[in-house]
Coordinates of C-alpha atoms in Angstrom, one line a residue:
X28 CA -21.3 -310.3 -77.8
X29 CA -22.8 -310.1 -74.5
X30 CA -23.7 -312.8 -71.7
X31 CA -27.0 -314.3 -71.8
X32 CA -27.5 -314.0 -67.6
X33 CA -30.7 -316.1 -68.1
X34 CA -31.9 -318.5 -65.9
X35 CA -32.1 -321.9 -68.0
X36 CA -34.0 -324.7 -66.9
X37 CA -31.6 -327.7 -67.9
X38 CA -32.0 -331.1 -69.1
X39 CA -28.6 -332.1 -68.8
X40 CA -27.2 -335.8 -70.8
X41 CA -24.4 -335.3 -68.5
X42 CA -24.6 -334.6 -64.7
X43 CA -25.4 -334.5 -61.0
X44 CA -23.8 -334.3 -58.1
X45 CA -24.9 -337.3 -57.1
X46 CA -24.3 -340.6 -58.2
X47 CA -20.8 -340.0 -59.6
X48 CA -18.9 -343.4 -60.6
X49 CA -15.6 -343.4 -59.2
X50 CA -12.4 -342.2 -61.4
X51 CA -9.0 -344.1 -61.2
X52 CA -6.8 -341.5 -59.7
X53 CA -3.5 -343.4 -60.3
X54 CA -1.8 -340.3 -61.1
X55 CA 0.8 -339.4 -59.0
X56 CA 1.2 -335.6 -58.6
X57 CA 4.8 -335.8 -60.8
X58 CA 2.5 -337.8 -63.5
X59 CA 0.3 -335.1 -63.9
X60 CA 2.9 -332.5 -64.3
X61 CA 4.8 -334.4 -66.7
X62 CA 2.0 -334.4 -68.9
X63 CA 1.1 -331.0 -68.2
X64 CA 4.0 -329.7 -69.7
X65 CA 4.1 -332.3 -72.3
X66 CA 1.1 -331.0 -73.6
X67 CA 1.6 -327.2 -73.2
X68 CA 4.8 -327.2 -75.1
X69 CA 2.9 -327.3 -78.4
X70 CA 1.8 -324.1 -79.8
X71 CA -2.0 -323.5 -78.7
X72 CA -4.4 -322.4 -81.2
X73 CA -5.5 -318.6 -81.6
X74 CA -8.9 -317.7 -79.7
X75 CA -11.4 -318.9 -82.3
X76 CA -9.2 -320.6 -84.6
X77 CA -10.8 -324.0 -84.8
X78 CA -14.6 -323.9 -84.0
X79 CA -15.7 -327.7 -85.4
X80 CA -18.4 -329.1 -84.5
X81 CA -18.3 -331.0 -81.3
X82 CA -18.2 -335.0 -81.2
X83 CA -18.5 -337.9 -78.7
X84 CA -15.8 -338.1 -76.0
X85 CA -13.4 -339.4 -73.6
X86 CA -12.6 -339.1 -69.6
X87 CA -10.2 -336.3 -67.2
X88 CA -9.2 -332.1 -68.0
X89 CA -6.3 -329.8 -67.7
X90 CA -4.9 -326.6 -68.7
X91 CA -2.0 -323.9 -69.6
X92 CA -1.0 -322.1 -72.7
X93 CA 2.6 -322.7 -74.4
X94 CA 4.8 -320.5 -72.4
X95 CA 8.7 -320.9 -73.1
X96 CA 10.9 -323.0 -71.0
X97 CA 13.2 -320.7 -68.7
X98 CA 15.5 -321.1 -66.2
X99 CA 14.7 -317.8 -64.4
X100 CA 13.5 -317.8 -60.6
X101 CA 11.9 -314.9 -60.7
X102 CA 8.3 -314.4 -61.4
X103 CA 6.8 -313.4 -65.1
X104 CA 5.1 -310.1 -65.5
X105 CA 1.8 -311.6 -65.5
X106 CA 2.0 -313.4 -62.1
X107 CA 3.6 -309.8 -60.4
X108 CA 0.6 -308.3 -61.9
X109 CA -2.2 -311.0 -60.1
X110 CA -0.1 -310.8 -56.7
X111 CA -0.1 -307.2 -56.8
X112 CA -3.9 -307.2 -57.4
X113 CA -4.2 -309.5 -54.7
X114 CA -2.8 -306.8 -51.9
X115 CA 0.8 -307.6 -52.0
X116 CA 3.0 -305.8 -49.8
X117 CA 7.0 -304.6 -50.0
X118 CA 9.4 -307.3 -49.0
X119 CA 10.2 -305.1 -46.3
X120 CA 7.1 -306.3 -44.6
X121 CA 8.4 -309.9 -44.6
X122 CA 10.0 -310.0 -40.9
X123 CA 7.0 -308.2 -39.7
X124 CA 4.8 -311.1 -41.1
X125 CA 7.3 -313.9 -40.0
X126 CA 6.8 -312.6 -36.5
X127 CA 2.9 -312.9 -36.6
X128 CA 2.3 -309.3 -36.8
X129 CA 1.5 -309.3 -40.1
X130 CA -2.0 -308.5 -39.4
X131 CA -1.7 -304.5 -39.4
X132 CA -1.2 -305.0 -43.2
X133 CA -4.3 -304.3 -45.0
X134 CA -5.9 -307.6 -46.9
X135 CA -7.7 -307.6 -49.8
X136 CA -11.5 -309.1 -49.0
X137 CA -12.3 -312.2 -50.9
X138 CA -16.2 -311.8 -50.6
X139 CA -16.5 -310.1 -53.9
X140 CA -18.1 -307.3 -52.7
X141 CA -20.6 -309.1 -50.1
X142 CA -19.9 -308.3 -46.8
X143 CA -16.2 -307.2 -47.7
X144 CA -16.4 -304.2 -44.8
X145 CA -16.3 -306.8 -42.0
X146 CA -12.8 -308.6 -43.4
X147 CA -9.7 -307.9 -41.6
X148 CA -6.5 -309.2 -41.6
X149 CA -6.1 -311.6 -38.7
X150 CA -3.9 -310.7 -36.0
X151 CA -1.8 -313.9 -36.3
X152 CA -1.1 -313.8 -32.4
X153 CA -1.7 -317.6 -31.9
X154 CA 0.8 -319.2 -30.0
X155 CA 3.4 -321.0 -32.0
X156 CA 3.1 -317.9 -34.5
X157 CA 7.5 -318.3 -35.3
X158 CA 6.9 -322.0 -35.6
X159 CA 8.7 -323.7 -38.2
X160 CA 5.9 -325.1 -41.1
X161 CA 3.8 -327.7 -39.6
X162 CA 4.8 -331.2 -40.4
X163 CA 2.4 -334.5 -40.7
X164 CA 0.9 -335.8 -37.6
X165 CA 1.4 -332.3 -35.3
X166 CA -2.3 -331.7 -35.8
X167 CA -4.0 -328.8 -37.8
X168 CA -2.4 -325.8 -38.3
X169 CA -2.7 -322.5 -36.3
X170 CA -3.4 -319.1 -37.6
X171 CA 0.0 -317.9 -36.4
X172 CA 1.8 -320.8 -38.0
X173 CA 0.2 -320.1 -41.3
X174 CA 1.2 -316.7 -41.1
X175 CA 4.9 -317.4 -40.1
X176 CA 5.0 -320.6 -42.6
X177 CA 8.3 -320.1 -44.9
X178 CA 9.8 -322.6 -47.4
X179 CA 12.9 -324.2 -46.0
X180 CA 13.4 -326.7 -49.0
X181 CA 12.1 -329.8 -50.3
X182 CA 8.4 -330.7 -51.1
X183 CA 5.1 -329.9 -49.3
X184 CA 5.3 -331.6 -46.1
X185 CA 3.1 -334.9 -46.1
X186 CA -0.3 -334.5 -44.5
X187 CA -1.9 -331.2 -43.2
X188 CA 0.6 -328.2 -42.6
X189 CA 0.8 -324.3 -42.6
X190 CA 2.9 -324.4 -45.3
X191 CA 0.6 -326.0 -47.9
X192 CA -2.3 -323.4 -46.5
X193 CA 0.2 -320.9 -47.5
X194 CA 1.2 -322.2 -50.7
X195 CA -2.9 -322.8 -51.9
X196 CA -3.6 -319.5 -50.6
X197 CA -0.6 -318.0 -52.7
X198 CA -1.5 -320.3 -56.3
X199 CA -5.1 -318.9 -55.8
X200 CA -4.1 -315.4 -55.4
X201 CA -2.2 -315.8 -58.7
X202 CA -5.2 -317.2 -60.7
X203 CA -4.2 -321.4 -60.3
X204 CA -6.8 -322.9 -58.2
X205 CA -6.0 -325.1 -55.7
X206 CA -9.5 -326.5 -55.4
X207 CA -10.3 -326.1 -51.5
X208 CA -8.0 -324.5 -49.2
X209 CA -7.2 -327.3 -46.7
X210 CA -3.6 -327.5 -46.0
X211 CA -3.5 -331.0 -47.4
X212 CA -0.7 -331.7 -49.8
X213 CA -2.6 -334.0 -52.3
X214 CA -3.4 -334.3 -55.9
X215 CA -5.3 -331.2 -56.8
X216 CA -2.4 -328.9 -55.0
X217 CA 0.5 -330.8 -57.0
X218 CA -1.6 -330.1 -60.6
X219 CA -2.0 -326.7 -59.5
X220 CA 1.9 -326.1 -58.8
X221 CA 2.3 -327.8 -62.1
X222 CA 0.1 -325.5 -63.9
X223 CA 2.0 -323.0 -62.0
X224 CA 5.2 -323.9 -63.0
X225 CA 4.6 -324.2 -66.7
X226 CA 2.9 -321.0 -67.0
X227 CA 6.0 -319.5 -65.6
X228 CA 8.4 -321.4 -67.9
X229 CA 9.6 -323.6 -65.1
X230 CA 10.2 -327.2 -65.3
X231 CA 6.7 -328.7 -64.2
X232 CA 6.7 -331.6 -61.9
X233 CA 4.3 -330.4 -59.7
X234 CA 6.5 -330.5 -56.4
X235 CA 7.3 -327.0 -54.2
X236 CA 11.1 -326.0 -54.8
X237 CA 13.0 -322.5 -54.5
X238 CA 12.2 -321.2 -57.9
X239 CA 8.2 -321.8 -57.4
X240 CA 8.4 -320.3 -53.8
X241 CA 10.0 -317.3 -55.2
X242 CA 7.7 -316.5 -57.9
X243 CA 4.9 -317.0 -55.7
X244 CA 6.4 -314.5 -53.2
X245 CA 8.1 -312.5 -55.6
X246 CA 6.4 -309.4 -54.1
X247 CA 5.6 -309.6 -50.1
X248 CA 2.0 -311.0 -49.9
X249 CA -0.7 -309.5 -47.9
X250 CA -1.3 -311.7 -44.3
X251 CA -3.0 -315.1 -45.5
X252 CA -5.6 -315.1 -43.1
X253 CA -8.2 -312.0 -42.3
X254 CA -10.8 -311.7 -39.9
X255 CA -14.3 -311.4 -40.5
X256 CA -17.4 -310.8 -38.9
X257 CA -20.5 -312.8 -39.3
X258 CA -23.6 -310.6 -40.7
X259 CA -27.5 -311.1 -40.5
X260 CA -27.3 -312.2 -44.2
X261 CA -24.9 -314.9 -43.8
X262 CA -27.2 -316.5 -41.4
X263 CA -30.2 -316.2 -43.4
X264 CA -31.5 -317.7 -46.5
X265 CA -30.3 -321.5 -45.1
X266 CA -31.7 -325.1 -46.0
X267 CA -32.4 -327.6 -43.8
X268 CA -30.3 -331.0 -44.4
X269 CA -31.2 -331.5 -48.1
X270 CA -32.1 -335.4 -49.2
X271 CA -30.4 -337.2 -51.9
X272 CA -33.6 -338.5 -53.7
X273 CA -34.3 -336.3 -56.6
X274 CA -37.9 -336.6 -56.0
X275 CA -37.7 -335.0 -52.7
X276 CA -35.6 -332.5 -53.6
X277 CA -37.9 -331.2 -56.4
X278 CA -40.8 -330.5 -53.9
X279 CA -38.3 -327.6 -52.4
X280 CA -38.0 -324.2 -53.4
X281 CA -34.0 -323.4 -53.0
X282 CA -31.6 -326.0 -52.4
X283 CA -29.2 -324.3 -50.3
X284 CA -26.3 -324.1 -48.0
X285 CA -27.0 -326.0 -44.4
X286 CA -25.5 -324.1 -42.6
X287 CA -23.4 -320.4 -42.1
X288 CA -19.9 -322.3 -41.9
X289 CA -20.8 -324.1 -45.2
X290 CA -21.9 -320.9 -46.8
X291 CA -18.7 -319.1 -45.6
X292 CA -16.5 -321.9 -46.4
X293 CA -17.5 -321.6 -50.2
X294 CA -16.9 -317.7 -50.0
X295 CA -13.5 -318.1 -48.8
X296 CA -12.8 -321.0 -51.2
X297 CA -12.0 -323.3 -47.6
X298 CA -12.5 -326.4 -46.7
X299 CA -15.7 -326.3 -44.0
X300 CA -13.9 -328.9 -42.0
X301 CA -10.9 -327.0 -41.9
X302 CA -12.8 -323.6 -41.2
X303 CA -14.3 -324.9 -38.5
X304 CA -11.0 -326.3 -36.9
X305 CA -9.5 -322.9 -37.4
X306 CA -12.3 -321.3 -35.4
X307 CA -13.2 -324.4 -33.0
X308 CA -15.8 -323.0 -30.5
X309 CA -17.8 -320.6 -32.7
X310 CA -21.4 -320.8 -32.8
X311 CA -21.6 -319.7 -36.2
X312 CA -24.0 -316.8 -35.2
X313 CA -24.5 -313.1 -36.9
X314 CA -21.8 -310.6 -35.0
X315 CA -19.4 -313.4 -34.2
X316 CA -15.8 -312.7 -35.7
X317 CA -14.2 -315.5 -37.1
X318 CA -11.0 -316.3 -39.0
X319 CA -10.6 -317.0 -42.9
X320 CA -8.0 -317.3 -45.5
X321 CA -7.9 -314.2 -47.7
X322 CA -7.7 -315.8 -51.3
X323 CA -7.8 -312.4 -53.3
X324 CA -10.1 -310.6 -55.3
X325 CA -12.3 -312.3 -58.5
X326 CA -10.3 -311.7 -61.9
X327 CA -11.3 -309.1 -64.1
X328 CA -9.5 -309.9 -67.5
X329 CA -12.0 -311.8 -70.0
X330 CA -11.6 -315.1 -71.2
X331 CA -11.5 -315.4 -75.1
X332 CA -10.9 -319.2 -75.3
X333 CA -11.0 -322.2 -72.6
X334 CA -9.6 -325.4 -72.8
X335 CA -10.4 -328.6 -71.0
X336 CA -7.3 -330.9 -70.4
X337 CA -8.8 -334.2 -69.9
X338 CA -5.4 -335.9 -69.1
X339 CA -4.7 -333.8 -66.3
X340 CA -8.3 -332.9 -65.3
X341 CA -7.9 -328.8 -65.2
X342 CA -9.4 -326.1 -67.1
X343 CA -7.5 -323.2 -68.4
X344 CA -8.8 -319.7 -69.8
X345 CA -6.9 -317.4 -72.1
X346 CA -7.1 -314.0 -72.9
X347 CA -7.2 -312.5 -76.7
X348 CA -3.5 -312.6 -76.7
X349 CA -3.4 -316.3 -76.0
X350 CA -1.9 -315.6 -72.6
X351 CA -3.5 -318.4 -69.7
X352 CA -5.1 -316.2 -67.0
X353 CA -6.7 -318.9 -64.7
X354 CA -6.5 -322.5 -64.0
X355 CA -8.9 -324.8 -62.0
X356 CA -9.2 -328.2 -61.2
X357 CA -12.2 -330.0 -62.6
X358 CA -14.2 -333.3 -62.8
X359 CA -15.0 -334.7 -66.4
X360 CA -16.9 -337.4 -67.8
X361 CA -16.1 -341.2 -67.3
X362 CA -15.4 -343.5 -69.9
X363 CA -19.1 -344.7 -69.6
X364 CA -20.5 -341.2 -69.6
X365 CA -17.7 -339.1 -71.3
X366 CA -17.1 -335.3 -71.9
X367 CA -17.2 -334.0 -75.5
X368 CA -14.4 -333.8 -77.9
X369 CA -13.5 -331.2 -80.1
X370 CA -14.2 -327.9 -80.2
X371 CA -17.6 -326.0 -79.0
X372 CA -18.8 -322.6 -78.1
X373 CA -20.4 -321.0 -74.9
X374 CA -24.1 -320.2 -75.6
X375 CA -25.0 -318.8 -72.7
X376 CA -24.4 -318.2 -68.8
X377 CA -27.4 -319.1 -66.0
X378 CA -26.7 -318.0 -62.4
X379 CA -28.7 -319.8 -59.8
X380 CA -30.2 -322.3 -62.6
X381 CA -32.9 -325.1 -62.2
X382 CA -32.3 -328.5 -63.6
X383 CA -34.1 -330.7 -65.3
X384 CA -33.9 -334.4 -64.3
X385 CA -35.1 -336.6 -67.3
X386 CA -34.5 -340.3 -67.2
X387 CA -35.2 -341.0 -70.5
X388 CA -32.4 -338.8 -71.9
X389 CA -30.1 -338.9 -69.0
X390 CA -29.0 -341.4 -66.3
X391 CA -31.9 -342.4 -63.7
X392 CA -31.2 -341.6 -60.1
X393 CA -32.4 -344.2 -57.4
X394 CA -36.1 -345.1 -58.1
X395 CA -37.0 -341.8 -60.0
X396 CA -38.4 -342.9 -63.4
X397 CA -40.3 -339.6 -64.6
X398 CA -39.2 -335.9 -65.4
X399 CA -38.6 -333.8 -62.4
X400 CA -37.6 -329.9 -62.0
X401 CA -35.2 -329.2 -59.2
X402 CA -35.0 -325.9 -57.6
X403 CA -32.2 -323.6 -57.9
X404 CA -29.3 -323.2 -55.2
X405 CA -25.4 -324.0 -54.4
X406 CA -26.4 -327.6 -53.6
X407 CA -28.1 -328.7 -56.6
X408 CA -26.8 -330.9 -59.1
X409 CA -24.9 -328.1 -61.3
X410 CA -24.0 -325.7 -58.2
X411 CA -24.8 -322.1 -58.5
X412 CA -23.7 -321.8 -62.1
X413 CA -24.4 -323.5 -65.4
X414 CA -22.4 -322.3 -68.7
X415 CA -24.4 -323.7 -71.3
X416 CA -22.5 -325.4 -74.2
X417 CA -23.5 -325.8 -78.1
X418 CA -23.2 -329.4 -77.7
X419 CA -27.2 -330.3 -76.5
X420 CA -27.1 -331.0 -72.9
X421 CA -23.5 -330.4 -72.0
X422 CA -22.1 -327.4 -70.1
X423 CA -19.5 -326.0 -67.5
X424 CA -20.9 -325.8 -64.0
X425 CA -20.5 -325.7 -60.5
X426 CA -20.8 -328.4 -57.6
X427 CA -22.1 -329.3 -54.2
X428 CA -19.5 -331.1 -53.2
X429 CA -16.2 -329.5 -54.2
X430 CA -13.8 -331.5 -52.3
X431 CA -15.0 -334.9 -54.4
X432 CA -13.4 -333.1 -57.8
X433 CA -10.2 -335.4 -58.0
X434 CA -12.0 -338.2 -56.4
X435 CA -15.3 -338.9 -58.9
X436 CA -16.2 -339.2 -62.4
X437 CA -19.3 -336.7 -63.8
X438 CA -22.0 -337.4 -66.0
X439 CA -20.2 -335.8 -69.0
X440 CA -20.1 -332.5 -68.2
X441 CA -17.0 -330.4 -66.4
X442 CA -17.7 -329.7 -63.1
X443 CA -15.7 -327.5 -60.8
X444 CA -15.9 -325.6 -57.5
X445 CA -18.7 -323.1 -57.1
X446 CA -16.5 -320.0 -56.9
X447 CA -14.3 -320.9 -59.8
X448 CA -17.5 -321.7 -61.9
X449 CA -18.7 -318.4 -60.6
X450 CA -15.6 -316.4 -61.7
X451 CA -15.4 -317.9 -65.2
X452 CA -19.1 -317.0 -65.5
X453 CA -18.6 -313.7 -65.5
X454 CA -15.3 -313.5 -67.8
X455 CA -16.6 -315.6 -70.6
X456 CA -19.7 -314.5 -73.3
X457 CA -21.6 -316.0 -75.8
X458 CA -19.0 -317.3 -78.7
X459 CA -15.7 -318.1 -76.4
X460 CA -14.8 -321.4 -77.5
X461 CA -14.0 -324.1 -75.4
X462 CA -11.7 -327.1 -76.8
X463 CA -11.7 -330.3 -75.5
X464 CA -8.0 -331.9 -75.4
X465 CA -8.0 -335.3 -75.1

């Protein structure tokens, strides 16, 4: 079955980036990890095994296939393969990286083919390149501190740190998305560590430890950062600041990025504020060279089955053999506007979709009581991608606000970062099953 890459006009019962109701984020990372392990120790259904029609639903998703428990400290073959694909280097390069000279290694570009020729490993020559991981209160980590960060025991430091940046990049390269890469310890990073631990067969508690660190660095990774030269294309096609009102958005032709920094932050899976801090003094003009993280190349293995784990707010994709190959943080519906239950199928995939707002069947946004068609663009209500499901008006889609994933609820659909949604869109096809797990 082939993917239908038509542009869809979406009349969606369950979503919009604005007007999301507050979710109750009372689960700690350890609780999320425990739930993850408990849910994933059971036998996962074979691809296409249950294709029962969708029903109505409940709140919040997660991941994983059942990986046998193990006390092994080394990474599993699947992780080694993914790390090697992301530009992993021989272990002999470790000392060189610790001294801030890892920029001599060749880094993979994370631009999915767009502007990849401009990306080069960052030099890592900032002052403090041999410093220990940044602890809370020491300020944003520098490029040199990020490259030099090494694990010395204990959980991730509180606050923002170089070690957390490095851990987030390594997880992303291993197919376990931390959401935005920003260096802050929090629920998304902890749930990503729990997902990684479960896939590797480790005890899943969502905390960084030596076993997790050894698995993530089983082969010496390429530099965490790279240099990127802003192109004319990067600086074009931007939108003026966008209004919140849907009626005003419907008058526009494109809901694009509103700055070069926003566009490049999404391309390299970064928080915009973190990207700007890492490049203070940059005017964000074509020709300037900036420092960005290297999240590794887009995955290529096709997804045969998807699971949305409501209890842990994560989505997992499995290949034909049942092996979990990707895992993303997601936002799902609330108790008032729940996501589906049961098993549905992918019907079609739309890149850069329009969005049809219909208050008669959807929520009402502001004073807008008439149907509106909003133009496409990454800053639209469904982001840059819509993956249509067999339950009418429901889908998997992107978001204009990636840092809100663990702080809000959708209007019923499954929302993820634009870059994760775009990767998934290229790996699924019509007929792939999507199971909503309570």
